[in-house]
JSON list of C-alpha atoms in Angstrom, two decimals:
[
{"chain": "N", "resi": 167, "resn": "UNK", "atom": "CA", "xyz": [85.38, -114.15, -34.60]},
{"chain": "N", "resi": 168, "resn": "UNK", "atom": "CA", "xyz": [87.74, -112.60, -37.09]},
{"chain": "N", "resi": 169, "resn": "UNK", "atom": "CA", "xyz": [89.72, -110.96, -34.23]},
{"chain": "N", "resi": 170, "resn": "UNK", "atom": "CA", "xyz": [89.21, -113.50, -31.45]},
{"chain": "N", "resi": 171, "resn": "UNK", "atom": "CA", "xyz": [87.68, -116.94, -31.23]},
{"chain": "N", "resi": 172, "resn": "UNK", "atom": "CA", "xyz": [85.39, -116.26, -28.31]},
{"chain": "N", "resi": 173, "resn": "UNK", "atom": "CA", "xyz": [81.60, -116.23, -27.95]},
{"chain": "N", "resi": 174, "resn": "UNK", "atom": "CA", "xyz": [80.27, -112.68, -27.69]},
{"chain": "N", "resi": 175, "resn": "UNK", "atom": "CA", "xyz": [77.73, -113.78, -25.08]},
{"chain": "N", "resi": 176, "resn": "UNK", "atom": "CA", "xyz": [79.57, -115.99, -22.55]},
{"chain": "N", "resi": 177, "resn": "UNK", "atom": "CA", "xyz": [83.16, -115.27, -23.66]},
{"chain": "N", "resi": 178, "resn": "UNK", "atom": "CA", "xyz": [84.00, -118.98, -24.03]},
{"chain": "N", "resi": 179, "resn": "UNK", "atom": "CA", "xyz": [86.13, -120.25, -26.98]},
{"chain": "N", "resi": 180, "resn": "UNK", "atom": "CA", "xyz": [84.04, -121.04, -30.06]},
{"chain": "N", "resi": 181, "resn": "UNK", "atom": "CA", "xyz": [84.34, -121.72, -33.79]},
{"chain": "N", "resi": 182, "resn": "UNK", "atom": "CA", "xyz": [82.53, -120.34, -36.83]},
{"chain": "N", "resi": 183, "resn": "UNK", "atom": "CA", "xyz": [80.61, -123.60, -37.14]},
{"chain": "N", "resi": 184, "resn": "UNK", "atom": "CA", "xyz": [79.05, -123.08, -33.70]},
{"chain": "N", "resi": 185, "resn": "UNK", "atom": "CA", "xyz": [77.46, -119.73, -34.66]},
{"chain": "N", "resi": 186, "resn": "UNK", "atom": "CA", "xyz": [74.09, -119.46, -36.40]},
{"chain": "N", "resi": 187, "resn": "UNK", "atom": "CA", "xyz": [72.16, -116.64, -38.08]},
{"chain": "N", "resi": 188, "resn": "UNK", "atom": "CA", "xyz": [69.79, -114.59, -35.94]},
{"chain": "N", "resi": 189, "resn": "UNK", "atom": "CA", "xyz": [66.11, -114.92, -36.87]},
{"chain": "N", "resi": 190, "resn": "UNK", "atom": "CA", "xyz": [62.78, -113.41, -35.84]},
{"chain": "N", "resi": 191, "resn": "UNK", "atom": "CA", "xyz": [62.63, -110.69, -33.26]},
{"chain": "N", "resi": 192, "resn": "UNK", "atom": "CA", "xyz": [66.32, -111.13, -32.37]},
{"chain": "N", "resi": 193, "resn": "UNK", "atom": "CA", "xyz": [67.20, -110.20, -35.93]},
{"chain": "N", "resi": 194, "resn": "UNK", "atom": "CA", "xyz": [64.91, -107.13, -35.87]},
{"chain": "N", "resi": 195, "resn": "UNK", "atom": "CA", "xyz": [66.31, -105.96, -32.56]},
{"chain": "N", "resi": 196, "resn": "UNK", "atom": "CA", "xyz": [69.91, -106.48, -33.73]},
{"chain": "N", "resi": 197, "resn": "UNK", "atom": "CA", "xyz": [69.18, -104.66, -37.04]},
{"chain": "N", "resi": 198, "resn": "UNK", "atom": "CA", "xyz": [67.66, -101.70, -35.12]},
{"chain": "N", "resi": 199, "resn": "UNK", "atom": "CA", "xyz": [70.83, -100.90, -33.20]},
{"chain": "N", "resi": 200, "resn": "UNK", "atom": "CA", "xyz": [72.29, -97.54, -34.36]},
{"chain": "N", "resi": 201, "resn": "UNK", "atom": "CA", "xyz": [76.07, -97.29, -34.78]},
{"chain": "N", "resi": 202, "resn": "UNK", "atom": "CA", "xyz": [78.56, -94.85, -36.15]},
{"chain": "N", "resi": 203, "resn": "UNK", "atom": "CA", "xyz": [81.31, -95.76, -38.59]},
{"chain": "N", "resi": 204, "resn": "UNK", "atom": "CA", "xyz": [84.57, -97.23, -37.25]},
{"chain": "N", "resi": 205, "resn": "UNK", "atom": "CA", "xyz": [86.34, -94.58, -39.31]},
{"chain": "N", "resi": 206, "resn": "UNK", "atom": "CA", "xyz": [84.56, -91.81, -37.40]},
{"chain": "N", "resi": 207, "resn": "UNK", "atom": "CA", "xyz": [87.87, -90.59, -35.96]},
{"chain": "N", "resi": 208, "resn": "UNK", "atom": "CA", "xyz": [89.25, -90.34, -39.51]},
{"chain": "N", "resi": 209, "resn": "UNK", "atom": "CA", "xyz": [86.41, -88.09, -40.66]},
{"chain": "N", "resi": 210, "resn": "UNK", "atom": "CA", "xyz": [83.58, -90.44, -41.66]},
{"chain": "N", "resi": 211, "resn": "UNK", "atom": "CA", "xyz": [80.32, -88.98, -40.46]},
{"chain": "N", "resi": 212, "resn": "UNK", "atom": "CA", "xyz": [78.11, -92.04, -41.32]},
{"chain": "N", "resi": 213, "resn": "UNK", "atom": "CA", "xyz": [75.62, -93.25, -38.70]},
{"chain": "N", "resi": 214, "resn": "UNK", "atom": "CA", "xyz": [73.11, -95.93, -39.29]},
{"chain": "N", "resi": 215, "resn": "UNK", "atom": "CA", "xyz": [71.79, -99.38, -38.53]},
{"chain": "N", "resi": 216, "resn": "UNK", "atom": "CA", "xyz": [74.26, -102.12, -37.59]},
{"chain": "N", "resi": 217, "resn": "UNK", "atom": "CA", "xyz": [72.71, -104.16, -40.42]},
{"chain": "N", "resi": 218, "resn": "UNK", "atom": "CA", "xyz": [73.81, -101.54, -42.96]},
{"chain": "N", "resi": 219, "resn": "UNK", "atom": "CA", "xyz": [77.31, -101.11, -41.53]},
{"chain": "N", "resi": 220, "resn": "UNK", "atom": "CA", "xyz": [79.06, -103.77, -43.65]},
{"chain": "N", "resi": 221, "resn": "UNK", "atom": "CA", "xyz": [77.68, -102.40, -46.94]},
{"chain": "N", "resi": 222, "resn": "UNK", "atom": "CA", "xyz": [78.71, -98.90, -45.83]},
{"chain": "N", "resi": 223, "resn": "UNK", "atom": "CA", "xyz": [82.28, -99.99, -45.21]},
{"chain": "N", "resi": 224, "resn": "UNK", "atom": "CA", "xyz": [82.47, -101.90, -48.48]},
{"chain": "N", "resi": 225, "resn": "UNK", "atom": "CA", "xyz": [80.85, -99.30, -50.71]},
{"chain": "N", "resi": 226, "resn": "UNK", "atom": "CA", "xyz": [81.35, -95.76, -49.64]},
{"chain": "N", "resi": 227, "resn": "UNK", "atom": "CA", "xyz": [83.21, -95.29, -46.41]},
{"chain": "N", "resi": 228, "resn": "UNK", "atom": "CA", "xyz": [85.68, -92.41, -46.92]},
{"chain": "N", "resi": 229, "resn": "UNK", "atom": "CA", "xyz": [87.83, -93.39, -43.97]},
{"chain": "N", "resi": 230, "resn": "UNK", "atom": "CA", "xyz": [88.36, -97.01, -45.08]},
{"chain": "N", "resi": 231, "resn": "UNK", "atom": "CA", "xyz": [88.87, -96.29, -48.78]},
{"chain": "N", "resi": 232, "resn": "UNK", "atom": "CA", "xyz": [91.14, -93.35, -48.23]},
{"chain": "N", "resi": 233, "resn": "UNK", "atom": "CA", "xyz": [89.02, -91.32, -50.59]},
{"chain": "N", "resi": 234, "resn": "UNK", "atom": "CA", "xyz": [89.20, -87.76, -49.29]},
{"chain": "N", "resi": 235, "resn": "UNK", "atom": "CA", "xyz": [86.77, -86.46, -51.95]},
{"chain": "N", "resi": 236, "resn": "UNK", "atom": "CA", "xyz": [84.01, -88.58, -50.50]},
{"chain": "N", "resi": 237, "resn": "UNK", "atom": "CA", "xyz": [84.81, -87.44, -47.02]},
{"chain": "N", "resi": 238, "resn": "UNK", "atom": "CA", "xyz": [84.72, -83.84, -48.27]},
{"chain": "N", "resi": 239, "resn": "UNK", "atom": "CA", "xyz": [81.42, -84.50, -49.98]},
{"chain": "N", "resi": 240, "resn": "UNK", "atom": "CA", "xyz": [79.98, -85.87, -46.75]},
{"chain": "N", "resi": 241, "resn": "UNK", "atom": "CA", "xyz": [81.19, -82.85, -44.85]},
{"chain": "N", "resi": 242, "resn": "UNK", "atom": "CA", "xyz": [79.80, -80.52, -47.50]},
{"chain": "N", "resi": 243, "resn": "UNK", "atom": "CA", "xyz": [76.42, -82.28, -47.32]},
{"chain": "N", "resi": 244, "resn": "UNK", "atom": "CA", "xyz": [76.42, -82.04, -43.49]},
{"chain": "N", "resi": 245, "resn": "UNK", "atom": "CA", "xyz": [77.34, -78.31, -43.73]},
{"chain": "N", "resi": 246, "resn": "UNK", "atom": "CA", "xyz": [74.53, -77.67, -46.18]},
{"chain": "N", "resi": 247, "resn": "UNK", "atom": "CA", "xyz": [72.16, -79.39, -43.88]},
{"chain": "N", "resi": 248, "resn": "UNK", "atom": "CA", "xyz": [73.29, -77.31, -40.94]},
{"chain": "N", "resi": 249, "resn": "UNK", "atom": "CA", "xyz": [72.97, -74.10, -42.98]},
{"chain": "N", "resi": 250, "resn": "UNK", "atom": "CA", "xyz": [69.40, -75.00, -43.87]},
{"chain": "N", "resi": 251, "resn": "UNK", "atom": "CA", "xyz": [68.62, -75.72, -40.23]},
{"chain": "N", "resi": 252, "resn": "UNK", "atom": "CA", "xyz": [70.24, -72.40, -39.26]},
{"chain": "N", "resi": 253, "resn": "UNK", "atom": "CA", "xyz": [68.03, -70.48, -41.75]},
{"chain": "N", "resi": 254, "resn": "UNK", "atom": "CA", "xyz": [64.95, -72.24, -40.45]},
{"chain": "N", "resi": 255, "resn": "UNK", "atom": "CA", "xyz": [65.89, -71.38, -36.83]},
{"chain": "N", "resi": 256, "resn": "UNK", "atom": "CA", "xyz": [66.55, -67.75, -37.77]},
{"chain": "N", "resi": 257, "resn": "UNK", "atom": "CA", "xyz": [63.07, -67.54, -39.37]},
{"chain": "N", "resi": 258, "resn": "UNK", "atom": "CA", "xyz": [61.48, -69.02, -36.26]},
{"chain": "N", "resi": 259, "resn": "UNK", "atom": "CA", "xyz": [63.44, -66.54, -34.08]},
{"chain": "N", "resi": 260, "resn": "UNK", "atom": "CA", "xyz": [62.17, -63.62, -36.21]},
{"chain": "N", "resi": 261, "resn": "UNK", "atom": "CA", "xyz": [58.58, -64.85, -35.87]},
{"chain": "N", "resi": 262, "resn": "UNK", "atom": "CA", "xyz": [59.02, -65.19, -32.11]},
{"chain": "N", "resi": 263, "resn": "UNK", "atom": "CA", "xyz": [60.50, -61.67, -31.88]},
{"chain": "N", "resi": 264, "resn": "UNK", "atom": "CA", "xyz": [57.57, -60.30, -33.90]},
{"chain": "N", "resi": 265, "resn": "UNK", "atom": "CA", "xyz": [55.09, -62.05, -31.54]},
{"chain": "N", "resi": 266, "resn": "UNK", "atom": "CA", "xyz": [56.93, -60.62, -28.52]},
{"chain": "N", "resi": 267, "resn": "UNK", "atom": "CA", "xyz": [56.70, -57.09, -30.03]},
{"chain": "N", "resi": 268, "resn": "UNK", "atom": "CA", "xyz": [52.96, -57.43, -30.67]},
{"chain": "N", "resi": 269, "resn": "UNK", "atom": "CA", "xyz": [52.33, -58.78, -27.19]},
{"chain": "N", "resi": 270, "resn": "UNK", "atom": "CA", "xyz": [54.41, -56.02, -25.65]},
{"chain": "N", "resi": 271, "resn": "UNK", "atom": "CA", "xyz": [52.42, -53.42, -27.59]},
{"chain": "N", "resi": 272, "resn": "UNK", "atom": "CA", "xyz": [49.15, -55.00, -26.49]},
{"chain": "N", "resi": 273, "resn": "UNK", "atom": "CA", "xyz": [50.32, -55.05, -22.87]},
{"chain": "N", "resi": 274, "resn": "UNK", "atom": "CA", "xyz": [51.24, -51.32, -23.11]},
{"chain": "N", "resi": 275, "resn": "UNK", "atom": "CA", "xyz": [47.91, -50.46, -24.59]},
{"chain": "N", "resi": 276, "resn": "UNK", "atom": "CA", "xyz": [46.10, -52.36, -21.85]},
{"chain": "N", "resi": 277, "resn": "UNK", "atom": "CA", "xyz": [48.21, -50.65, -19.21]},
{"chain": "N", "resi": 278, "resn": "UNK", "atom": "CA", "xyz": [47.38, -47.22, -20.68]},
{"chain": "N", "resi": 279, "resn": "UNK", "atom": "CA", "xyz": [43.67, -48.01, -20.76]},
{"chain": "N", "resi": 280, "resn": "UNK", "atom": "CA", "xyz": [43.89, -49.06, -17.10]},
{"chain": "N", "resi": 281, "resn": "UNK", "atom": "CA", "xyz": [45.77, -45.91, -16.20]},
{"chain": "N", "resi": 282, "resn": "UNK", "atom": "CA", "xyz": [43.20, -43.67, -17.99]},
{"chain": "N", "resi": 283, "resn": "UNK", "atom": "CA", "xyz": [40.23, -45.40, -16.39]},
{"chain": "N", "resi": 284, "resn": "UNK", "atom": "CA", "xyz": [38.15, -42.97, -14.32]},
{"chain": "N", "resi": 285, "resn": "UNK", "atom": "CA", "xyz": [38.53, -43.39, -10.57]},
{"chain": "N", "resi": 286, "resn": "UNK", "atom": "CA", "xyz": [35.57, -45.39, -9.34]},
{"chain": "N", "resi": 287, "resn": "UNK", "atom": "CA", "xyz": [34.44, -44.78, -5.78]},
{"chain": "N", "resi": 288, "resn": "UNK", "atom": "CA", "xyz": [34.70, -47.69, -3.34]},
{"chain": "N", "resi": 289, "resn": "UNK", "atom": "CA", "xyz": [31.35, -49.22, -2.72]},
{"chain": "N", "resi": 290, "resn": "UNK", "atom": "CA", "xyz": [32.36, -51.74, -0.08]},
{"chain": "N", "resi": 291, "resn": "UNK", "atom": "CA", "xyz": [33.81, -50.64, 3.19]},
{"chain": "N", "resi": 292, "resn": "UNK", "atom": "CA", "xyz": [34.01, -53.97, 4.93]},
{"chain": "N", "resi": 293, "resn": "UNK", "atom": "CA", "xyz": [30.58, -53.93, 6.52]},
{"chain": "N", "resi": 294, "resn": "UNK", "atom": "CA", "xyz": [27.43, -55.65, 5.37]},
{"chain": "N", "resi": 295, "resn": "UNK", "atom": "CA", "xyz": [24.88, -53.07, 6.59]},
{"chain": "N", "resi": 296, "resn": "UNK", "atom": "CA", "xyz": [22.68, -53.13, 3.54]},
{"chain": "N", "resi": 297, "resn": "UNK", "atom": "CA", "xyz": [19.04, -52.83, 4.40]},
{"chain": "N", "resi": 298, "resn": "UNK", "atom": "CA", "xyz": [15.98, -51.65, 2.54]},
{"chain": "N", "resi": 299, "resn": "UNK", "atom": "CA", "xyz": [17.00, -48.04, 3.05]},
{"chain": "N", "resi": 300, "resn": "UNK", "atom": "CA", "xyz": [20.21, -48.46, 1.09]},
{"chain": "N", "resi": 301, "resn": "UNK", "atom": "CA", "xyz": [19.32, -51.17, -1.42]},
{"chain": "N", "resi": 302, "resn": "UNK", "atom": "CA", "xyz": [20.62, -48.97, -4.26]},
{"chain": "N", "resi": 303, "resn": "UNK", "atom": "CA", "xyz": [24.17, -49.16, -2.89]},
{"chain": "N", "resi": 304, "resn": "UNK", "atom": "CA", "xyz": [23.77, -53.00, -2.57]},
{"chain": "N", "resi": 305, "resn": "UNK", "atom": "CA", "xyz": [22.65, -53.20, -6.20]},
{"chain": "N", "resi": 306, "resn": "UNK", "atom": "CA", "xyz": [25.62, -51.06, -7.33]},
{"chain": "N", "resi": 307, "resn": "UNK", "atom": "CA", "xyz": [27.99, -53.28, -5.40]},
{"chain": "N", "resi": 308, "resn": "UNK", "atom": "CA", "xyz": [26.59, -56.47, -6.90]},
{"chain": "N", "resi": 309, "resn": "UNK", "atom": "CA", "xyz": [26.55, -55.13, -10.44]},
{"chain": "N", "resi": 310, "resn": "UNK", "atom": "CA", "xyz": [30.09, -53.73, -10.26]},
{"chain": "N", "resi": 311, "resn": "UNK", "atom": "CA", "xyz": [31.54, -57.06, -9.14]},
{"chain": "N", "resi": 312, "resn": "UNK", "atom": "CA", "xyz": [29.17, -59.33, -11.06]},
{"chain": "N", "resi": 313, "resn": "UNK", "atom": "CA", "xyz": [31.86, -61.22, -12.94]},
{"chain": "N", "resi": 314, "resn": "UNK", "atom": "CA", "xyz": [34.99, -60.65, -10.81]},
{"chain": "N", "resi": 315, "resn": "UNK", "atom": "CA", "xyz": [34.18, -60.47, -7.13]},
{"chain": "N", "resi": 316, "resn": "UNK", "atom": "CA", "xyz": [37.06, -59.37, -4.87]},
{"chain": "N", "resi": 317, "resn": "UNK", "atom": "CA", "xyz": [38.11, -61.90, -2.25]},
{"chain": "N", "resi": 318, "resn": "UNK", "atom": "CA", "xyz": [37.29, -59.57, 0.63]},
{"chain": "N", "resi": 319, "resn": "UNK", "atom": "CA", "xyz": [33.56, -59.60, -0.18]},
{"chain": "N", "resi": 320, "resn": "UNK", "atom": "CA", "xyz": [31.70, -62.61, 1.21]},
{"chain": "N", "resi": 321, "resn": "UNK", "atom": "CA", "xyz": [29.08, -63.75, -1.34]},
{"chain": "N", "resi": 322, "resn": "UNK", "atom": "CA", "xyz": [26.98, -65.49, 1.33]},
{"chain": "N", "resi": 323, "resn": "UNK", "atom": "CA", "xyz": [26.71, -62.31, 3.37]},
{"chain": "N", "resi": 324, "resn": "UNK", "atom": "CA", "xyz": [25.65, -60.31, 0.27]},
{"chain": "N", "resi": 325, "resn": "UNK", "atom": "CA", "xyz": [23.02, -63.01, -0.43]},
{"chain": "N", "resi": 326, "resn": "UNK", "atom": "CA", "xyz": [21.74, -62.59, 3.16]},
{"chain": "N", "resi": 327, "resn": "UNK", "atom": "CA", "xyz": [21.42, -58.84, 2.60]},
{"chain": "N", "resi": 328, "resn": "UNK", "atom": "CA", "xyz": [19.54, -59.40, -0.66]},
{"chain": "N", "resi": 329, "resn": "UNK", "atom": "CA", "xyz": [17.33, -61.99, 0.98]},
{"chain": "N", "resi": 330, "resn": "UNK", "atom": "CA", "xyz": [16.57, -59.61, 3.85]},
{"chain": "N", "resi": 331, "resn": "UNK", "atom": "CA", "xyz": [15.57, -56.84, 1.45]},
{"chain": "N", "resi": 332, "resn": "UNK", "atom": "CA", "xyz": [13.38, -59.28, -0.49]},
{"chain": "N", "resi": 333, "resn": "UNK", "atom": "CA", "xyz": [11.67, -60.46, 2.70]},
{"chain": "N", "resi": 334, "resn": "UNK", "atom": "CA", "xyz": [10.92, -56.81, 3.60]},
{"chain": "N", "resi": 335, "resn": "UNK", "atom": "CA", "xyz": [9.35, -56.35, 0.17]},
{"chain": "N", "resi": 336, "resn": "UNK", "atom": "CA", "xyz": [7.22, -59.51, 0.58]},
{"chain": "N", "resi": 337, "resn": "UNK", "atom": "CA", "xyz": [6.04, -58.40, 4.00]},
{"chain": "N", "resi": 338, "resn": "UNK", "atom": "CA", "xyz": [4.74, -55.16, 2.44]},
{"chain": "N", "resi": 339, "resn": "UNK", "atom": "CA", "xyz": [5.96, -52.76, 5.05]},
{"chain": "N", "resi": 340, "resn": "UNK", "atom": "CA", "xyz": [4.32, -49.38, 4.64]},
{"chain": "N", "resi": 341, "resn": "UNK", "atom": "CA", "xyz": [7.66, -47.56, 4.98]},
{"chain": "N", "resi": 342, "resn": "UNK", "atom": "CA", "xyz": [9.39, -49.50, 2.09]},
{"chain": "N", "resi": 343, "resn": "UNK", "atom": "CA", "xyz": [11.25, -47.17, -0.22]},
{"chain": "N", "resi": 344, "resn": "UNK", "atom": "CA", "xyz": [9.45, -46.27, -3.51]},
{"chain": "N", "resi": 345, "resn": "UNK", "atom": "CA", "xyz": [12.21, -47.84, -5.66]},
{"chain": "N", "resi": 346, "resn": "UNK", "atom": "CA", "xyz": [11.21, -51.26, -4.26]},
{"chain": "N", "resi": 347, "resn": "UNK", "atom": "CA", "xyz": [8.08, -51.28, -6.42]}
]
C-alpha cells in the first residue's frame, strides 16, 4: 500500500485500515516464500524468506545502505563457499577416476584370463541323440553348463534324455554299459 492503494488480491482500491495480519497456515505459507533482495541488481546476494526480508533491508543490505564493504564481504563469503565446493568436487572426481582405473584393470585381467582359457571342445552339436551308449557325453554336457545353460540347449529335451537313460537302467537291460552301475 505504500506505492499504490489497491488490494493485492482483487486489485480494488483499499486503505490500511481494511488490511489485517495473516494468521495460522496462511502466515506459515507466506513466511515460507523464498525471495531475493530488491538490491540484487546492485550486488546484494541475499536470498531468504519473505518474512526476513524487511529485517535484511533494515540491518545489513549492502545495496540499500550503500556500504560497499558489506557487499564485498558477501561476495568474499560466496567465493569462499564456491572454492570449498570446488575442492570437494575435485576430490570426488579423483575418487571416481581411481575407481575407473581399478575397474578398467579388473576388466583387462578378466579379458586376459578369458583369452588364456584352454579351448574346450563343443559337446552339443544341436541334436539330442543321447542314449545309454553315450551317457558320458550327456553327463559332460550337463556338468559343463550346470549354472549357465546356453539358450540353444533345450532343458526339457535334456531331461527327456536323462529320463530315458534312467528308465533303461531301471529296466535292467543286459546290454547296459558298465558305467551305469
